[in-house]
PDB file of C-alpha atoms in Angstrom:
ATOM      1  CA  MET A 720      17.870   2.567  44.210  1.00 51.00           C
ATOM      2  CA  GLY A 721      15.192   2.466  41.359  1.00 59.00           C
ATOM      3  CA  ALA A 722      13.247  -0.601  40.615  1.00 57.00           C
ATOM      4  CA  GLU A 723      15.353  -1.280  37.644  1.00 64.00           C
ATOM      5  CA  GLU A 724      18.600  -1.382  39.548  1.00 72.00           C
ATOM      6  CA  THR A 725      16.866  -3.535  42.370  1.00 74.00           C
ATOM      7  CA  LEU A 726      15.743  -6.128  39.569  1.00 76.00           C
ATOM      8  CA  PHE A 727      19.352  -6.212  38.092  1.00 81.00           C
ATOM      9  CA  GLN A 728      20.975  -6.790  41.472  1.00 85.00           C
ATOM     10  CA  ARG A 729      18.466  -9.681  41.795  1.00 85.00           C
ATOM     11  CA  PHE A 730      18.724 -11.305  38.270  1.00 86.00           C
ATOM     12  CA  GLY A 731      21.020  -9.175  36.131  1.00 89.00           C
ATOM     13  CA  LYS A 732      24.003 -10.397  34.250  1.00 92.00           C
ATOM     14  CA  GLU A 733      26.323  -8.627  31.570  1.00 95.00           C
ATOM     15  CA  PHE A 734      27.208 -10.424  28.375  1.00 96.00           C
ATOM     16  CA  SER A 735      29.789  -9.180  25.807  1.00 96.00           C
ATOM     17  CA  LYS A 736      29.141  -8.999  21.870  1.00 94.00           C
ATOM     18  CA  GLY A 737      29.307 -12.271  20.297  1.00 94.00           C
ATOM     19  CA  THR A 738      28.055 -14.300  23.298  1.00 96.00           C
ATOM     20  CA  VAL A 739      25.512 -17.037  22.218  1.00 96.00           C
ATOM     21  CA  LEU A 740      22.916 -17.188  25.198  1.00 95.00           C
ATOM     22  CA  PHE A 741      21.258 -20.275  23.606  1.00 94.00           C
ATOM     23  CA  ARG A 742      21.092 -22.331  20.343  1.00 92.00           C
ATOM     24  CA  GLU A 743      18.390 -23.575  18.454  1.00 90.00           C
ATOM     25  CA  GLY A 744      17.204 -27.000  19.706  1.00 89.00           C
ATOM     26  CA  GLU A 745      18.714 -26.575  23.047  1.00 90.00           C
ATOM     27  CA  ALA A 746      16.479 -27.268  26.136  1.00 88.00           C
ATOM     28  CA  GLY A 747      15.086 -23.800  27.492  1.00 85.00           C
ATOM     29  CA  ARG A 748      15.573 -23.174  31.251  1.00 85.00           C
ATOM     30  CA  GLU A 749      15.501 -19.497  31.298  1.00 89.00           C
ATOM     31  CA  MET A 750      14.050 -16.421  29.776  1.00 88.00           C
ATOM     32  CA  PHE A 751      15.635 -13.034  29.349  1.00 92.00           C
ATOM     33  CA  VAL A 752      14.784  -9.301  29.539  1.00 89.00           C
ATOM     34  CA  LEU A 753      17.039  -6.913  27.790  1.00 91.00           C
ATOM     35  CA  GLN A 754      17.927  -3.892  29.578  1.00 91.00           C
ATOM     36  CA  SER A 755      20.421  -2.382  27.319  1.00 93.00           C
ATOM     37  CA  GLY A 756      22.316  -3.483  24.311  1.00 94.00           C
ATOM     38  CA  ARG A 757      21.016  -5.604  21.165  1.00 93.00           C
ATOM     39  CA  ILE A 758      20.364  -9.224  20.969  1.00 93.00           C
ATOM     40  CA  ALA A 759      19.969 -10.993  17.188  1.00 90.00           C
ATOM     41  CA  ILE A 760      17.393 -13.678  17.020  1.00 88.00           C
ATOM     42  CA  SER A 761      18.131 -16.219  14.198  1.00 87.00           C
ATOM     43  CA  LYS A 762      17.290 -19.571  12.783  1.00 83.00           C
ATOM     44  CA  ARG A 763      19.023 -22.032  10.484  1.00 78.00           C
ATOM     45  CA  VAL A 764      17.248 -22.211   7.105  1.00 70.00           C
ATOM     46  CA  ARG A 765      18.627 -24.081   4.153  1.00 68.00           C
ATOM     47  CA  ASP A 766      22.119 -24.310   5.736  1.00 73.00           C
ATOM     48  CA  GLU A 767      22.048 -20.706   6.325  1.00 74.00           C
ATOM     49  CA  GLU A 768      21.671 -18.832   9.532  1.00 79.00           C
ATOM     50  CA  LYS A 769      18.948 -16.236   9.040  1.00 78.00           C
ATOM     51  CA  VAL A 770      18.461 -13.240  11.301  1.00 81.00           C
ATOM     52  CA  LEU A 771      14.645 -12.954  12.051  1.00 78.00           C
ATOM     53  CA  ALA A 772      14.920  -9.942  14.594  1.00 80.00           C
ATOM     54  CA  VAL A 773      17.291  -7.600  16.287  1.00 85.00           C
ATOM     55  CA  LEU A 774      15.959  -6.843  19.738  1.00 87.00           C
ATOM     56  CA  GLY A 775      16.437  -3.424  21.831  1.00 88.00           C
ATOM     57  CA  PRO A 776      16.044  -2.395  25.275  1.00 90.00           C
ATOM     58  CA  GLY A 777      12.894  -3.414  26.955  1.00 85.00           C
ATOM     59  CA  GLU A 778      12.199  -6.498  24.853  1.00 87.00           C
ATOM     60  CA  PHE A 779      11.949  -9.889  26.436  1.00 86.00           C
ATOM     61  CA  PHE A 780      12.637 -13.263  24.584  1.00 89.00           C
ATOM     62  CA  GLY A 781      13.265 -17.013  25.450  1.00 87.00           C
ATOM     63  CA  GLU A 782       9.876 -17.418  27.173  1.00 84.00           C
ATOM     64  CA  MET A 783       8.369 -19.861  24.783  1.00 80.00           C
ATOM     65  CA  ALA A 784      10.725 -22.660  25.891  1.00 80.00           C
ATOM     66  CA  ILE A 785       9.619 -22.254  29.489  1.00 79.00           C
ATOM     67  CA  ILE A 786       6.084 -22.034  28.574  1.00 79.00           C
ATOM     68  CA  SER A 787       5.773 -24.934  26.083  1.00 76.00           C
ATOM     69  CA  ASN A 788       8.581 -26.975  27.911  1.00 79.00           C
ATOM     70  CA  ARG A 789       9.879 -27.585  24.284  1.00 81.00           C
ATOM     71  CA  PRO A 790      13.603 -27.163  22.804  1.00 87.00           C
ATOM     72  CA  ARG A 791      14.677 -23.568  21.629  1.00 89.00           C
ATOM     73  CA  ASN A 792      13.148 -22.774  18.116  1.00 84.00           C
ATOM     74  CA  ALA A 793      15.700 -20.082  17.366  1.00 87.00           C
ATOM     75  CA  THR A 794      19.164 -18.882  18.382  1.00 92.00           C
ATOM     76  CA  ALA A 795      19.747 -15.537  20.393  1.00 93.00           C
ATOM     77  CA  THR A 796      23.330 -14.057  20.064  1.00 95.00           C
ATOM     78  CA  VAL A 797      24.534 -10.632  21.720  1.00 95.00           C
ATOM     79  CA  SER A 798      25.127  -8.205  18.715  1.00 93.00           C
ATOM     80  CA  GLU A 799      25.960  -5.307  21.146  1.00 93.00           C
ATOM     81  CA  ASP A 800      27.251  -5.543  24.720  1.00 95.00           C
ATOM     82  CA  ALA A 801      23.984  -6.232  26.848  1.00 95.00           C
ATOM     83  CA  LYS A 802      22.761  -6.253  30.361  1.00 94.00           C
ATOM     84  CA  LEU A 803      20.081  -8.891  30.928  1.00 93.00           C
ATOM     85  CA  LEU A 804      17.599  -9.962  33.450  1.00 90.00           C
ATOM     86  CA  VAL A 805      17.865 -13.940  33.455  1.00 91.00           C
ATOM     87  CA  ILE A 806      14.511 -15.301  34.915  1.00 88.00           C
ATOM     88  CA  ASP A 807      14.120 -18.890  35.773  1.00 88.00           C
ATOM     89  CA  PRO A 808      10.744 -20.800  35.299  1.00 85.00           C
ATOM     90  CA  LYS A 809       9.730 -20.653  38.928  1.00 86.00           C
ATOM     91  CA  THR A 810      10.370 -16.925  39.208  1.00 86.00           C
ATOM     92  CA  PHE A 811       8.562 -16.361  35.636  1.00 81.00           C
ATOM     93  CA  GLU A 812       5.547 -18.292  36.925  1.00 81.00           C
ATOM     94  CA  GLY A 813       5.351 -16.126  40.008  1.00 81.00           C
ATOM     95  CA  MET A 814       5.526 -13.009  38.056  1.00 76.00           C
ATOM     96  CA  ILE A 815       2.797 -13.815  35.870  1.00 75.00           C
ATOM     97  CA  ARG A 816       0.518 -15.168  38.366  1.00 78.00           C
ATOM     98  CA  GLY A 817       1.059 -12.254  40.766  1.00 74.00           C
ATOM     99  CA  ASN A 818       0.890  -9.223  38.186  1.00 71.00           C
ATOM    100  CA  ALA A 819      -1.818  -9.246  35.619  1.00 71.00           C
ATOM    101  CA  GLU A 820      -0.282  -6.282  33.893  1.00 72.00           C
ATOM    102  CA  ILE A 821       2.771  -8.361  33.065  1.00 66.00           C
ATOM    103  CA  ALA A 822       0.635 -11.195  31.719  1.00 66.00           C
ATOM    104  CA  VAL A 823      -1.484  -8.881  29.590  1.00 68.00           C
ATOM    105  CA  ARG A 824       1.711  -7.112  28.085  1.00 74.00           C
ATOM    106  CA  MET A 825       3.450 -10.371  27.402  1.00 71.00           C
ATOM    107  CA  ILE A 826       0.186 -11.589  25.592  1.00 66.00           C
ATOM    108  CA  LYS A 827       0.181  -8.547  23.647  1.00 72.00           C
ATOM    109  CA  LYS A 828       3.947  -8.935  22.887  1.00 71.00           C
ATOM    110  CA  LEU A 829       3.417 -12.548  21.625  1.00 67.00           C
ATOM    111  CA  ALA A 830       0.560 -11.391  19.551  1.00 62.00           C
ATOM    112  CA  GLU A 831       2.779  -8.652  17.976  1.00 69.00           C
ATOM    113  CA  ARG A 832       5.504 -11.257  17.198  1.00 65.00           C
ATOM    114  CA  LEU A 833       3.114 -13.533  15.355  1.00 58.00           C
ATOM    115  CA  SER A 834       1.759 -10.587  13.160  1.00 58.00           C
ATOM    116  CA  GLU A 835       5.430  -9.905  12.357  1.00 62.00           C
ATOM    117  CA  ALA A 836       6.316 -13.365  11.653  1.00 58.00           C
ATOM    118  CA  ASP A 837       3.402 -13.481   9.222  1.00 54.00           C
ATOM    119  CA  ALA A 838       4.662 -10.224   7.624  1.00 55.00           C
ATOM    120  CA  GLN A 839       7.824 -11.771   7.233  1.00 56.00           C
ATOM    121  CA  ILE A 840       6.611 -14.869   5.488  1.00 52.00           C
ATOM    122  CA  GLU A 841       4.554 -12.659   3.171  1.00 56.00           C
ATOM    123  CA  ASN A 842       7.742 -10.830   2.370  1.00 52.00           C
ATOM    124  CA  LEU A 843       9.696 -13.805   1.395  1.00 52.00           C
ATOM    125  CA  LEU A 844       6.895 -14.664  -1.055  1.00 53.00           C
ATOM    126  CA  HIS A 845       7.879 -11.721  -3.114  1.00 57.00           C
ATOM    127  CA  SER A 846      10.266 -12.992  -5.785  1.00 63.00           C
ATOM    128  CA  ASP A 847      11.166  -9.349  -6.796  1.00 78.00           C
ATOM    129  CA  PRO A 848      13.921  -7.731  -4.458  1.00 83.00           C
ATOM    130  CA  VAL A 849      12.578  -4.329  -4.969  1.00 85.00           C
ATOM    131  CA  SER A 850       9.026  -5.632  -3.836  1.00 84.00           C
ATOM    132  CA  ARG A 851      10.755  -7.046  -0.736  1.00 84.00           C
ATOM    133  CA  VAL A 852      12.315  -3.906   0.168  1.00 88.00           C
ATOM    134  CA  VAL A 853       9.029  -1.971  -0.376  1.00 88.00           C
ATOM    135  CA  HIS A 854       7.098  -4.348   1.539  1.00 86.00           C
ATOM    136  CA  HIS A 855       9.405  -4.139   4.305  1.00 87.00           C
ATOM    137  CA  VAL A 856       9.229  -0.512   4.429  1.00 89.00           C
ATOM    138  CA  LEU A 857       5.473  -0.317   4.218  1.00 87.00           C
ATOM    139  CA  GLN A 858       5.208  -3.078   7.071  1.00 85.00           C
ATOM    140  CA  THR A 859       7.551  -1.401   9.366  1.00 87.00           C
ATOM    141  CA  CYS A 860       5.616   1.924   8.661  1.00 88.00           C
ATOM    142  CA  ARG A 861       2.452   0.286   9.680  1.00 84.00           C
ATOM    143  CA  THR A 862       3.502  -1.468  12.721  1.00 82.00           C
ATOM    144  CA  ARG A 863       5.940   1.050  14.189  1.00 84.00           C
ATOM    145  CA  GLY A 864       5.370   4.310  12.430  1.00 88.00           C
ATOM    146  CA  ARG A 865       4.721   7.590  14.591  1.00 91.00           C
ATOM    147  CA  PRO A 866       2.311  10.098  13.097  1.00 91.00           C
ATOM    148  CA  THR A 867       3.789  13.655  12.607  1.00 90.00           C
ATOM    149  CA  GLU A 868       2.901  16.639  10.350  1.00 88.00           C
ATOM    150  CA  GLU A 869       4.830  15.321   7.476  1.00 88.00           C
ATOM    151  CA  GLY A 870       3.515  11.845   7.600  1.00 90.00           C
ATOM    152  CA  MET A 871       4.343   8.352   9.298  1.00 92.00           C
ATOM    153  CA  GLU A 872       8.109   8.477  10.774  1.00 92.00           C
ATOM    154  CA  PHE A 873       9.825   5.363  11.858  1.00 92.00           C
ATOM    155  CA  ASP A 874      13.357   4.035  12.287  1.00 90.00           C
ATOM    156  CA  LEU A 875      14.817   1.436   9.699  1.00 87.00           C
ATOM    157  CA  PRO A 876      18.307   0.419  10.718  1.00 85.00           C
ATOM    158  CA  LEU A 877      19.712  -0.873   7.382  1.00 83.00           C
ATOM    159  CA  ARG A 878      22.229  -3.108   8.832  1.00 81.00           C
ATOM    160  CA  GLU A 879      19.347  -5.297  10.246  1.00 76.00           C
ATOM    161  CA  ILE A 880      17.473  -5.798   6.964  1.00 81.00           C
ATOM    162  CA  PRO A 881      19.539  -7.811   4.682  1.00 80.00           C
ATOM    163  CA  GLN A 882      19.364 -11.104   6.435  1.00 72.00           C
ATOM    164  CA  GLN A 883      15.702 -10.551   7.218  1.00 73.00           C
ATOM    165  CA  ILE A 884      14.573 -10.167   3.686  1.00 77.00           C
ATOM    166  CA  GLY A 885      17.315 -11.496   1.646  1.00 77.00           C
ATOM    167  CA  VAL A 886      18.372  -8.380  -0.374  1.00 83.00           C
ATOM    168  CA  GLY A 887      21.902  -6.883   0.147  1.00 84.00           C
ATOM    169  CA  GLU A 888      22.443  -3.598   1.752  1.00 86.00           C
ATOM    170  CA  PRO A 889      23.702  -1.622  -1.518  1.00 88.00           C
ATOM    171  CA  ALA A 890      20.482  -2.921  -3.278  1.00 88.00           C
ATOM    172  CA  ILE A 891      18.344  -1.735  -0.160  1.00 89.00           C
ATOM    173  CA  ARG A 892      19.936   1.788  -0.515  1.00 89.00           C
ATOM    174  CA  ASN A 893      19.308   2.049  -4.159  1.00 90.00           C
ATOM    175  CA  VAL A 894      15.590   1.180  -3.742  1.00 89.00           C
ATOM    176  CA  LEU A 895      15.272   3.758  -0.895  1.00 92.00           C
ATOM    177  CA  ASP A 896      17.066   6.373  -2.978  1.00 91.00           C
ATOM    178  CA  ARG A 897      14.407   5.612  -5.880  1.00 89.00           C
ATOM    179  CA  LEU A 898      11.423   5.903  -3.478  1.00 91.00           C
ATOM    180  CA  GLU A 899      12.831   9.087  -2.100  1.00 91.00           C
ATOM    181  CA  ARG A 900      13.320  10.690  -5.753  1.00 90.00           C
ATOM    182  CA  ALA A 901       9.747   9.765  -6.535  1.00 89.00           C
ATOM    183  CA  GLY A 902       8.619  11.506  -3.536  1.00 90.00           C
ATOM    184  CA  LEU A 903       7.264   8.432  -1.796  1.00 89.00           C
ATOM    185  CA  LEU A 904       9.357   8.913   1.449  1.00 92.00           C
ATOM    186  CA  GLU A 905      11.910  11.108   2.948  1.00 92.00           C
ATOM    187  CA  ARG A 906      15.077   9.829   4.665  1.00 91.00           C
ATOM    188  CA  ALA A 907      17.534  11.337   7.489  1.00 90.00           C
ATOM    189  CA  GLY A 908      20.112   8.592   7.919  1.00 87.00           C
ATOM    190  CA  ASP A 909      18.077   5.505   9.592  1.00 87.00           C
ATOM    191  CA  ARG A 910      14.894   7.539   9.879  1.00 91.00           C
ATOM    192  CA  LEU A 911      12.150   7.532   7.537  1.00 93.00           C
ATOM    193  CA  THR A 912       9.094   9.294   6.814  1.00 93.00           C
ATOM    194  CA  VAL A 913       6.336   7.986   4.572  1.00 92.00           C
ATOM    195  CA  GLN A 914       4.028  10.909   3.607  1.00 88.00           C
ATOM    196  CA  ASP A 915       1.243   8.738   2.142  1.00 89.00           C
ATOM    197  CA  THR A 916       1.092   4.963   2.956  1.00 88.00           C
ATOM    198  CA  ALA A 917      -1.703   4.335   0.245  1.00 89.00           C
ATOM    199  CA  ARG A 918       0.576   5.587  -2.664  1.00 89.00           C
ATOM    200  CA  LEU A 919       3.304   3.320  -1.370  1.00 87.00           C
ATOM    201  CA  HIS A 920       1.065   0.470  -1.330  1.00 86.00           C
ATOM    202  CA  ASP A 921      -0.200   1.317  -4.769  1.00 88.00           C
ATOM    203  CA  PHE A 922       3.533   1.179  -5.974  1.00 85.00           C
ATOM    204  CA  LEU A 923       4.011  -2.116  -4.327  1.00 84.00           C
ATOM    205  CA  GLN A 924       0.837  -3.469  -6.186  1.00 82.00           C
ATOM    206  CA  TYR A 925       2.294  -2.095  -9.360  1.00 82.00           C
ATOM    207  CA  LEU A 926       5.767  -3.668  -8.847  1.00 81.00           C
ATOM    208  CA  GLU A 927       3.889  -7.085  -8.118  1.00 73.00           C
ATOM    209  CA  MET A 928       1.790  -6.759 -11.447  1.00 76.00           C
ATOM    210  CA  LYS A 929       4.841  -5.728 -13.280  1.00 72.00           C
ATOM    211  CA  TRP A 930       6.914  -8.717 -12.003  1.00 66.00           C
ATOM    212  CA  LYS A 931       3.966 -11.293 -12.793  1.00 61.00           C
ATOM    213  CA  PHE A 932       2.888 -10.247 -16.195  1.00 60.00           C
ATOM    214  CA  GLY A 933       6.306  -8.400 -17.503  1.00 58.00           C
ATOM    215  CA  ASP A 934       5.983  -5.633 -20.142  1.00 51.00           C
ATOM    216  CA  LEU A 935       2.958  -6.538 -22.086  1.00 43.00           C
TER     217      LEU A 935
END
């Protein structure tokens, strides 16, 4: 039996799509490690539930309520049938104290999340929907891009973006089509390749100037 199966026997649970694991404002008594499936992390903003992130296998979440002993700052919902490791505070503390590698990985992940949160806030400062899409593409390229001979390649599932940046899926597809026709990226389903990030950044700056000053 592999290590993953052993962990699942000790801490694992299965959850069906639509299950709410915890809600914003509740007390936090557990953290979770996602082995399979997908989890949507959302927050209430101006009477609207806004999806902040969609997590996939290997991601962990819910740890901040344990670390800070404060209420949950977001809601976690199963968006695709999931297998999760459910870790209580005592087990979590033992894992951190007994394994420096786990502690370092967690610190790196928390720093990455802070960076993504900053980028999301910056994105929402753009009034122009086209700028929001281009900014999101550029940020995803920089943080998750994989170098290839053609450029930086990354996955961008369209169904996850609308609630993150406040732009509808048809409008997002329209912008991506325009960027592809302009030679700024290539698309193959949800996989994108940006040949020149500097050009894409220049285009974003052009959009910002155009939105700010209009056609002079």
